[in-house]
XYZ file of C-alpha atoms in Angstrom:
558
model
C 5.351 30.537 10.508
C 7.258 31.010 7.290
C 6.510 34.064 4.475
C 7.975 32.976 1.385
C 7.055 33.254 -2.438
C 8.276 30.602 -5.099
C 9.752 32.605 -8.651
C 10.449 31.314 -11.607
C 9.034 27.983 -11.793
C 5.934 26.186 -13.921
C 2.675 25.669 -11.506
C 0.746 22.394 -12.222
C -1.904 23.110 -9.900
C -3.391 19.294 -9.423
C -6.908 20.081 -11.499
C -5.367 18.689 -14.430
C -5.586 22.342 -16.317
C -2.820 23.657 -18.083
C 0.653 23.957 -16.232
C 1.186 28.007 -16.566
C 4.228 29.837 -15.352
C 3.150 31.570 -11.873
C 4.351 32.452 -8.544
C 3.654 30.732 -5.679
C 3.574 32.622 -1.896
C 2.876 30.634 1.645
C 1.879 32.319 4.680
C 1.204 30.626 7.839
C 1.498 27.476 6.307
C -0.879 27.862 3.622
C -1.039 28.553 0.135
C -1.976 33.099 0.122
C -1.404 33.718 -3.491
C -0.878 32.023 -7.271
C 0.464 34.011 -10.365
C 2.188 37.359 -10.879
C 2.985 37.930 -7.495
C 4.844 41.643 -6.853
C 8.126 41.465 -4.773
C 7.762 43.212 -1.592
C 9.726 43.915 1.563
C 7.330 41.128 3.242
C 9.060 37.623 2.839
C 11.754 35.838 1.225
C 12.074 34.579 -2.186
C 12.916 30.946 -3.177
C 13.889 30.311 -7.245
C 12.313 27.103 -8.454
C 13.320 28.422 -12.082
C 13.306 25.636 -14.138
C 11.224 23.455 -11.915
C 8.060 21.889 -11.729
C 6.076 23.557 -9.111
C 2.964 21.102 -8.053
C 1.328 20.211 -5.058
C 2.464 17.284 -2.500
C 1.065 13.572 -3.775
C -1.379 12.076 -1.755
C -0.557 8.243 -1.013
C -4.195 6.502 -0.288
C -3.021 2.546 -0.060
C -0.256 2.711 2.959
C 0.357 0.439 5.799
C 2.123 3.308 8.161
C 0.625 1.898 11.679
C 2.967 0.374 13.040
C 6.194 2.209 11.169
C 5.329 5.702 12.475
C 6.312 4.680 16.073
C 10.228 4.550 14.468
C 10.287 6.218 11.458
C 8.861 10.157 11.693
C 10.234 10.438 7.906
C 8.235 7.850 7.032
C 9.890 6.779 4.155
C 10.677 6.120 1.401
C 7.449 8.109 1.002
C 8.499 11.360 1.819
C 11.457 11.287 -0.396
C 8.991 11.045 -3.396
C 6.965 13.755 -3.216
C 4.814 12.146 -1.143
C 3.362 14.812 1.601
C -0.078 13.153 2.492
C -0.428 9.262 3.434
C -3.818 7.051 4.498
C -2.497 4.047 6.343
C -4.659 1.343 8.136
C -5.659 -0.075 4.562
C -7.476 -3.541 3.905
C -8.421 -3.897 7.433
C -5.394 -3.666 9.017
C -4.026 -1.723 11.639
C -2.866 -1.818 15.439
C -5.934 -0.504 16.947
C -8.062 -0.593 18.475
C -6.013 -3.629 20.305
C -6.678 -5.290 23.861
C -3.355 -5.979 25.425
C -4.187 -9.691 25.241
C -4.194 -9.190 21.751
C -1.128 -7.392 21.113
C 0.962 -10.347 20.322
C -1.854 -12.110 17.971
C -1.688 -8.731 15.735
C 1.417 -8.390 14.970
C 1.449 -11.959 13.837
C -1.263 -11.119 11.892
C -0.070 -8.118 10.160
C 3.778 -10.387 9.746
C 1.957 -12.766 7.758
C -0.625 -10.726 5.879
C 1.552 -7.392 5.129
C 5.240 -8.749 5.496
C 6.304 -6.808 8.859
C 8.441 -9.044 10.679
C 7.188 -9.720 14.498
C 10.353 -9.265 16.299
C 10.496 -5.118 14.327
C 6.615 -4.354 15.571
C 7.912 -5.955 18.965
C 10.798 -3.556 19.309
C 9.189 -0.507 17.500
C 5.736 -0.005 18.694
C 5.077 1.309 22.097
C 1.921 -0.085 23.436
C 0.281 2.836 25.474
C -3.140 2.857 23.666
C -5.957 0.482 23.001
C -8.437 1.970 21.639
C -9.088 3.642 17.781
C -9.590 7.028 19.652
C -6.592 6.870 22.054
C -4.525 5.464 18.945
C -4.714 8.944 17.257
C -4.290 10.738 19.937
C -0.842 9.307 20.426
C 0.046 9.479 16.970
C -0.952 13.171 16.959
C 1.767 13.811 18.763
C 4.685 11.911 17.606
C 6.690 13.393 14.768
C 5.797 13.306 11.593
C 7.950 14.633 8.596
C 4.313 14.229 6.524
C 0.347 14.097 6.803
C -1.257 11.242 7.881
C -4.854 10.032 7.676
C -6.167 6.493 9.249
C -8.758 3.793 8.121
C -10.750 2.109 10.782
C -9.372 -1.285 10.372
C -12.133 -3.892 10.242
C -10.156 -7.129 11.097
C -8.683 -5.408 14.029
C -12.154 -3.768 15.176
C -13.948 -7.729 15.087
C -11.194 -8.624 16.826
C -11.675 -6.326 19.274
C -15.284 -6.604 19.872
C -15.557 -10.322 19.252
C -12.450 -12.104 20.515
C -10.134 -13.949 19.091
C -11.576 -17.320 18.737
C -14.747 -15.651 17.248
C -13.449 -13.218 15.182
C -11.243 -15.933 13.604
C -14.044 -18.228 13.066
C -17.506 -16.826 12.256
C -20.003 -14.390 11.680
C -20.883 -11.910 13.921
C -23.807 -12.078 15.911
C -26.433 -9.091 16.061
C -25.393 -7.917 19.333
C -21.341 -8.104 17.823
C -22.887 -6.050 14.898
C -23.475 -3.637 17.264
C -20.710 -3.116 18.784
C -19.278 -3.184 15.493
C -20.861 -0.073 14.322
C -20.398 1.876 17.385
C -16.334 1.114 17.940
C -16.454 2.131 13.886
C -18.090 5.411 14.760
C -16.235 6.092 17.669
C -13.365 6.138 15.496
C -14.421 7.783 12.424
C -15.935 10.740 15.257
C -12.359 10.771 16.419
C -10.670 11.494 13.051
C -10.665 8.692 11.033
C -10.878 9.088 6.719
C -12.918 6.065 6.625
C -13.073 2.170 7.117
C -11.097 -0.494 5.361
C -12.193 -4.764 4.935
C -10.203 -7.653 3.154
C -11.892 -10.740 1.466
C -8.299 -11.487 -0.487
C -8.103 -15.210 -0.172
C -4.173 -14.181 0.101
C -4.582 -12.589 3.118
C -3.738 -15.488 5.759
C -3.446 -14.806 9.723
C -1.663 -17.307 12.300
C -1.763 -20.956 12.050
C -2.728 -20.152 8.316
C -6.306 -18.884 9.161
C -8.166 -16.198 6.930
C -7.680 -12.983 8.539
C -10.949 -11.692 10.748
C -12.382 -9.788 8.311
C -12.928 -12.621 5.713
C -15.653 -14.183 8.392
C -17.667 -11.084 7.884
C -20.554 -11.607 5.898
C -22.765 -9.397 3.483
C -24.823 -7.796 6.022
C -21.443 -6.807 8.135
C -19.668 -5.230 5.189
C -23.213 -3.640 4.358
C -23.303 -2.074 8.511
C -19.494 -0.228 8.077
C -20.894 1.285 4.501
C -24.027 2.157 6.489
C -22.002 3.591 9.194
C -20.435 5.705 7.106
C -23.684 6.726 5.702
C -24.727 8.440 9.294
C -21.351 9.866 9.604
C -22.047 11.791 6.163
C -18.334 11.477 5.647
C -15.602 9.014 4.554
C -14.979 6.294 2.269
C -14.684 2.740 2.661
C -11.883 0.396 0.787
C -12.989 -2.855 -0.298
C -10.524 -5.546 -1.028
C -11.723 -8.213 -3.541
C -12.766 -11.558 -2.561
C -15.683 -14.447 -3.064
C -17.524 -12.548 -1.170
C -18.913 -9.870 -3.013
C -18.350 -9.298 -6.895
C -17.850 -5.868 -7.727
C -21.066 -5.124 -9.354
C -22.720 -5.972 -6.093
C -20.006 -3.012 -3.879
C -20.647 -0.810 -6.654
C -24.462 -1.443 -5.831
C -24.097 -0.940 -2.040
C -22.523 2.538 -2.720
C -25.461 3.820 -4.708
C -27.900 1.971 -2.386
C -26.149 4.291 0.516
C -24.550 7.380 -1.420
C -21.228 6.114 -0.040
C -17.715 6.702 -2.143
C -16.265 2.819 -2.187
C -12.584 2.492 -3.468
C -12.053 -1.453 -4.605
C -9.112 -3.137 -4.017
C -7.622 -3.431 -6.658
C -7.656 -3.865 -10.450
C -4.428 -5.358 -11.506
C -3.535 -7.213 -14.997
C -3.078 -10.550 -14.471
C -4.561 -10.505 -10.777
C -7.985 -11.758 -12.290
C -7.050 -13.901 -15.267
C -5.692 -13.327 -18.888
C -5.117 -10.166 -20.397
C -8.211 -7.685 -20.168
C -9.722 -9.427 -16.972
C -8.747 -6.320 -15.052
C -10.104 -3.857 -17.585
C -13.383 -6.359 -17.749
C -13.749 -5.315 -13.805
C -13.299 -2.054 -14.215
C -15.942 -1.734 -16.727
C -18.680 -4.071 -14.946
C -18.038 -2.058 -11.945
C -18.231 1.156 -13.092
C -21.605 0.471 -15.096
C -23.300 -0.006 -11.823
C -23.277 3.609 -11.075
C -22.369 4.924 -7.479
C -19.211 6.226 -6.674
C -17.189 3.258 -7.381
C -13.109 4.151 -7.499
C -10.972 0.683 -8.171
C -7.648 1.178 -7.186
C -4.511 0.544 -9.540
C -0.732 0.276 -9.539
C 1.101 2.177 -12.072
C 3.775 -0.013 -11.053
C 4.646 -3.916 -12.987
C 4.665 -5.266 -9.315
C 7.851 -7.486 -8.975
C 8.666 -8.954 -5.862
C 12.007 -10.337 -3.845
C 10.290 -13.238 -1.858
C 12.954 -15.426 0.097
C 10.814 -18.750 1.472
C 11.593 -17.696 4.898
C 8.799 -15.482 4.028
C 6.380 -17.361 1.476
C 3.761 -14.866 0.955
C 2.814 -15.716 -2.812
C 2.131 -19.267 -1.513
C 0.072 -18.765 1.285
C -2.727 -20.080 -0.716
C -1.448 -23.557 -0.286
C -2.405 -25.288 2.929
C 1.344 -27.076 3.195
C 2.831 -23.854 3.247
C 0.407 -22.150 5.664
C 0.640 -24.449 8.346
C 3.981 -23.237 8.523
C 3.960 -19.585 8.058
C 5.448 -17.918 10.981
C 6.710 -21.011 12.991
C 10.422 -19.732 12.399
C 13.076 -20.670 9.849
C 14.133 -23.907 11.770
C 10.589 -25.582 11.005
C 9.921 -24.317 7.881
C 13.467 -25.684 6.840
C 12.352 -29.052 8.370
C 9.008 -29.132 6.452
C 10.850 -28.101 3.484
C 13.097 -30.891 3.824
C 10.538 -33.886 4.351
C 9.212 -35.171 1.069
C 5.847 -36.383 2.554
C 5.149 -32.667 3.205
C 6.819 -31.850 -0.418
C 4.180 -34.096 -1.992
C 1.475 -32.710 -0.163
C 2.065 -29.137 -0.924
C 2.728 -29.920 -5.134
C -0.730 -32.019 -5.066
C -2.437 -28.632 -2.816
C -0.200 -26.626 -4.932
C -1.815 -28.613 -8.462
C -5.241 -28.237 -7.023
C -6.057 -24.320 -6.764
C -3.949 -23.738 -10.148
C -6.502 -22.880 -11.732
C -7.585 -20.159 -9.213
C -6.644 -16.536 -10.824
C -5.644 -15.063 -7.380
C -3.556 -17.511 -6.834
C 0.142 -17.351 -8.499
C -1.913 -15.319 -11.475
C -3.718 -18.970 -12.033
C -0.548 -19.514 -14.315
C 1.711 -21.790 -12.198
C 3.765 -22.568 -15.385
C 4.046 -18.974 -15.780
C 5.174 -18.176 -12.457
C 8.556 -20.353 -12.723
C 9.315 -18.857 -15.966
C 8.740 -15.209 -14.739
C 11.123 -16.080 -11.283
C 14.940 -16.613 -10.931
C 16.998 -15.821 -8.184
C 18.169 -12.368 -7.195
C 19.916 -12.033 -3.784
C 21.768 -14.975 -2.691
C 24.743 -15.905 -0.343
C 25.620 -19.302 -2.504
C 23.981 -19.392 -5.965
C 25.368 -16.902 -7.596
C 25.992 -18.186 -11.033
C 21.993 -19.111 -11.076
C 20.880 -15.502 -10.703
C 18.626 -13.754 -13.268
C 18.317 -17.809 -15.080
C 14.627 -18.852 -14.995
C 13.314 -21.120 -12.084
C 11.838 -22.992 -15.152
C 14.972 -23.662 -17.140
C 16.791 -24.439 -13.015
C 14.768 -27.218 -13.068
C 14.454 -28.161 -16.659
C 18.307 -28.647 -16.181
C 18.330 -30.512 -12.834
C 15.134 -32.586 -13.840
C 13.223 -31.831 -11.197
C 9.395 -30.038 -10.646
C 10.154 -26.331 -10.001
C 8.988 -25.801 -6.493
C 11.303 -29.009 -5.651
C 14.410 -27.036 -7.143
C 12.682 -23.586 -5.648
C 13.177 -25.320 -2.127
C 16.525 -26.994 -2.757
C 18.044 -23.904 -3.513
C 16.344 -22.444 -0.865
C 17.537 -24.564 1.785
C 21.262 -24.718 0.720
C 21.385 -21.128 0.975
C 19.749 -21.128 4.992
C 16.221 -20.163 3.370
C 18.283 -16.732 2.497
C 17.684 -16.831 -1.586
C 15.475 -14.202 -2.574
C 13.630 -15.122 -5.629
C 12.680 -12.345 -8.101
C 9.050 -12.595 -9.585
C 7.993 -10.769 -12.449
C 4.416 -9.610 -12.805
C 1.783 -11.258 -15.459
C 1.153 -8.066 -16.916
C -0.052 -6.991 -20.118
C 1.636 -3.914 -21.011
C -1.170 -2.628 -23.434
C -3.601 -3.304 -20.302
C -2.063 -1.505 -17.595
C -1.708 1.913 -19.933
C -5.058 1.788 -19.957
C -5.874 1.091 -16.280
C -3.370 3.775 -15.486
C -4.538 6.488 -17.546
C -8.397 5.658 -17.167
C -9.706 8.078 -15.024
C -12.492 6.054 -13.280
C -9.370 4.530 -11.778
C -7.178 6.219 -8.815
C -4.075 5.007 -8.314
C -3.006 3.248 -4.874
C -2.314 -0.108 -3.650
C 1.791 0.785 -3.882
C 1.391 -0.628 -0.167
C 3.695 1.212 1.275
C 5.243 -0.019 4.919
C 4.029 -3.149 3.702
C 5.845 -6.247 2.222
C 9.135 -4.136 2.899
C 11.362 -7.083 2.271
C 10.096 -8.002 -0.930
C 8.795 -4.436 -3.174
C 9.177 -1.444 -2.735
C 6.553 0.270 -4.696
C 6.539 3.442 -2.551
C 8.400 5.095 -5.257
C 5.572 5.249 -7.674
C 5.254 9.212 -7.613
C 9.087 9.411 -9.378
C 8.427 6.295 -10.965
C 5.082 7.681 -12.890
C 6.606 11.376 -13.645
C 9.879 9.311 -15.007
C 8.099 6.366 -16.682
C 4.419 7.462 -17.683
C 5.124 10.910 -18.360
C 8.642 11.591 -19.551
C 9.678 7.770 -21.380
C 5.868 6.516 -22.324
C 4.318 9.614 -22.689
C 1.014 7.530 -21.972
C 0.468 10.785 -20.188
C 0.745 14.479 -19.950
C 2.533 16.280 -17.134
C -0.937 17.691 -16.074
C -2.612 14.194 -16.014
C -0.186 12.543 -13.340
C 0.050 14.954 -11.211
C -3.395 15.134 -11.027
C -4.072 11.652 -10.827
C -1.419 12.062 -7.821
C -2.588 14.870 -5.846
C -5.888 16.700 -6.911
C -7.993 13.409 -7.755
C -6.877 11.545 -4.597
C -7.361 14.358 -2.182
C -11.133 15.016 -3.451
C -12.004 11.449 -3.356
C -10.788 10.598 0.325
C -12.624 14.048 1.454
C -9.663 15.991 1.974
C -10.656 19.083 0.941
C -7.674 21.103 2.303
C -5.486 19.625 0.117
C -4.441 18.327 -3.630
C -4.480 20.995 -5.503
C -2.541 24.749 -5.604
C -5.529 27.299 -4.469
C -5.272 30.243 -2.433
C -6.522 29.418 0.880
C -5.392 25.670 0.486
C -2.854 24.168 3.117
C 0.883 24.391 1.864
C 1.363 20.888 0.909
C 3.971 21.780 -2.285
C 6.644 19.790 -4.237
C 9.378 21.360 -6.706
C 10.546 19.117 -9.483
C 13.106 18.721 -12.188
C 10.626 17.090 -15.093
C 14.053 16.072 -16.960
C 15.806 14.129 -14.604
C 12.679 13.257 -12.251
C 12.580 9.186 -11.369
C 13.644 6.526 -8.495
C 17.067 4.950 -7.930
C 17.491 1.193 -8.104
C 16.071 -0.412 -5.306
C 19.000 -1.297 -2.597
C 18.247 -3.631 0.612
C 18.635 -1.604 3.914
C 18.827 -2.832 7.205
C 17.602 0.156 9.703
C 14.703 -0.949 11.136
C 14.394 -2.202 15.143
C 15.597 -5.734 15.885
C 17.996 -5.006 12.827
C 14.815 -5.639 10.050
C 15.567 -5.111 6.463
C 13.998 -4.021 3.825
C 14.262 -2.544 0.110
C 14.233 1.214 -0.496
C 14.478 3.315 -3.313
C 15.785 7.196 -3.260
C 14.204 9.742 -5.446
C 16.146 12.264 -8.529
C 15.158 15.003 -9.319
C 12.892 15.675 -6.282
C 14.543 18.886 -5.382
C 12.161 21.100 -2.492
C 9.455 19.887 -0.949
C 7.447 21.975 1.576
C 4.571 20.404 4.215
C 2.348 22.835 5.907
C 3.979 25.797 4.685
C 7.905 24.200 6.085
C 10.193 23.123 4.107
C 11.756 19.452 4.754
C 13.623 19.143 1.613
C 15.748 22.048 -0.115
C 18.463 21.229 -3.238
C 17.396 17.759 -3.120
C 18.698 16.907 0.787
C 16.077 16.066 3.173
C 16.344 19.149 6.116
C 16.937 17.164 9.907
C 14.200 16.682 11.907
C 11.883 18.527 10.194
C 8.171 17.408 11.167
C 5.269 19.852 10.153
C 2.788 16.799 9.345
C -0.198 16.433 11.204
C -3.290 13.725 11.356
C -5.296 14.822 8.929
C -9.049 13.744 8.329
C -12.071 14.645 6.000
C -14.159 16.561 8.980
């Protein structure tokens, strides 16, 4: 193992104290000394002068299941400072999986989290089926980072129920059973916690809701129990009709279990200060309630080869996943045009559904990558049609289809400015659901450590230095139990990033096409990221990731 001190550079430890100038020296991979460290013959020295010296930035809200199997970099994470991701979130995963199943899930997780089937067909390698046997293989492939796992409910009802049930009811009490046990098998085998979905957006095959939105109270209330006997974990919640969030703030003080909601976004829930209006009903409760939010203005790329944002609409879901050809045909036949603007008309007033501002929507999209229409990008959907005289959607599937379904359409967010500041910066908030290895055509949110340090620290200054990296690292790790990491400590595993706070931020986002069965998706680079270190090894040095480098480990909160 590597003996090394950083000189020169400004230590923001991750508590959110003051950043103080201080030395930094790993030993055997962890963290043996901070502040005016004497030079000795022991070692070698490394000058961060200049830099930013904190520690690595724990991602909680990743979708790294499947992605692992083909990517050991596991990026774009890793090139943001990232050196600690939770994957498996809102109740997906790829285990535990009966072989009979294996086909069913990754349609699932292509229609609910935007991997396309033929890449998870070609990438993952099949040789587990169980939670337990699922770590153990991903213990030992490569990894340029830490990884920590959910237990992902969808995919354990699956598992214990079958498909027809789990797609179709509640569970009986014997299934409840089994339920609990395969969820402690797992979280006694390493897992950080459990994950479960009510998002009406989250759609499986033949446009079903996903297995976890059959569950009823008393289910969700046996995984928060669960976790209860395990004395460790935490549990994400995603919203839904379900259970409002007064009522999963009340199960974690019934059970002294930390619950981290899914999410609060502006706009998600309704008009400006809907999301703050959560937050605060939540939090009055009591328990250890921690919503997630973006620091992010999500915008997405959505071609309608893909329609994820209009999922909600029954039209549309019947043909989610039957391949371009159909979905061109449907789009084509103006009996199934009608039906989907009358489903379309009917939910508009629902807030988690296109924002509940349909109107909106086709004034906040306009095309963005296109093989044909090239004089129509960046012109509002709204003013396309306006122009043409035709309803929106119409003109949204004309263009569409003269372009082979390739059109990407770019959506901006319905976000109050003044109203994400304050869910960012509110610290009964943590930040996640960037959903990374998710939706990797369409966002690329991964970013969000440069992103924050460029945009919320150095442009906004809606926040000190000390505040985001915090929020990033220190507030994360103690929340999801992992004790070993987060902050700069003696003692504390060498999880460490070196920064430029002047020139620190993401690149544009640019469309790559490097995943198996040539699948695309949109990446962004980081500046200004210059060393990064995981376990004690360094992976990036000067700003150029180091080859095959692969300290990371599964990580839990045991």
């Amino acid at each position: 193992m590597e003996h090394f001190t950083l000189r020169g550079g400004t230590v923001v430890d991750g508590t959110g104290e003051p950043a103080q100038r201080a030395d930094v020296t790993v030993a055997d991979g962890r963290i043996s000394a901070v502040g005016d460290v004497p030079r000795s013959s022991g070692g070698t020295d490394v000058d961060v002068s200049g830099l930013v010296v904190s520690p690595g930035f724990v991602d909680i809200h990743t979708h790294f299941d499947a992605q692992v199997f083909w990517d050991p970099d596991l990026t774009p994470s890793s090139w943001h400072g990232v050196t600690t991701v939770v994957q498996g979130n809102c109740g997906f995963g790829i285990a535990p999986t009966r072989p009979k199943d294996r086909e069913l899930v990754m349609e699932t997780l292509e229609l609910v989290e935007g991997m396309r089937v033929d890449t998870l067909r070609s990438g993952i390698d099949w040789c587990f089926e169980t939670f337990p046997q699922y770590l153990d293989v991903v213990r030992a492939l490569p990894k340029r980072i830490n990884l920590g796992a959910f237990v992902p409910h969808s995919m354990v009802r699956l598992y214990v129920m079958g498909a027809d049930a789990a797609f179709s009811r509640t569970a009986t009490d014997a299934e409840l059973a089994d339920i609990r046990h395969i969820t402690r098998e797992a979280m006694d085998a390493g897992a950080v916690g459990i994950s479960t979905s009510q998002a009406p957006s989250h759609q499986g095959p033949q446009g079903r809701p996903v297995p976890s939105r059959f569950a009823d109270v008393r289910e969700v209330a046996a995984l928060v129990e669960t976790l209860a006997e395990v004395g460790r974990g935490i549990i994400e919640i995603t919203y839904g009709p379900l259970m409002e969030i007064e009522e999963v703030a009340q199960l974690s003080k019934q059970h002294g279990v930390p619950i981290t909601w899914g999410a609060v976004l502006p706009g998600l829930f309704g008009p400006p200060g809907s999301a703050m209006d959560m937050l605060e009903r939540g939090t009055s409760v009591g328990g250890q309630l921690w919503p997630q939010t973006s620091t992010r203005f999500i915008t997405t790329q959505m071609s309608l080869e893909n329609p994820y944002q209009w999922s909600r609409v029954p039209a549309f879901a019947e043909v989610l996943g039957r391949g371009a050809d159909a979905m061109a045909a449907a789009y084509a036949d103006p009996s199934w045009r009608e039906r989907a603007l009358a489903q379309m008309e009917s939910i508009a007033d629902q807030t988690d559904f296109l924002d509940g501002d349909i109107d909106g929507y086709f004034r906040r999209t306009s095309v963005e990558e296109t093989g044909c229409h090239f004089d129509l990008r960046g012109v509002r959907l709204a003013d396309v049609a306006a122009a043409r005289g035709g309803h929106p959607l119409e003109v949204m599937l004309d263009l569409a289809l003269e372009d082979g379904l390739a059109t990407r359409f770019r959506n901006l967010p319905r976000t109050d400015k003044a109203e994400i500041t304050e869910l960012v910066t509110d610290p009964r908030t943590v930040l996640g659901a960037h959903d990374a290895g998710a939706h990797v055509d369409m966002l690329c949110d991964s970013c969000y450590p440069s992103y924050t340090l460029r945009y919320w620290v150095r442009e906004e200054q809606a926040m000190t230095l000390e505040q985001a990296v915090w929020r990033m690292s220190g507030q994360p790790a103690a929340l999801w139990g992992l004790a070993d990491r987060g902050t700069i400590e003696e003692g504390k595993a060498a999880d460490l990033v070196a920064f430029d706070p002047e020139t620190v931020g993401e690149t544009h986002p640019e469309r790559a096409w490097d995943f198996p069965a040539d699948g695309d998706r949109l990446i962004a680079r980081s500046q200004g990221i210059e060393h990064i270190w995981v376990n004690g090894t360094p992976t990036r040095q000067n700003g150029t990731d180091l080859e095959g480098a692969a300290p990371g480990m599964v990580i839990d909160s045991r």
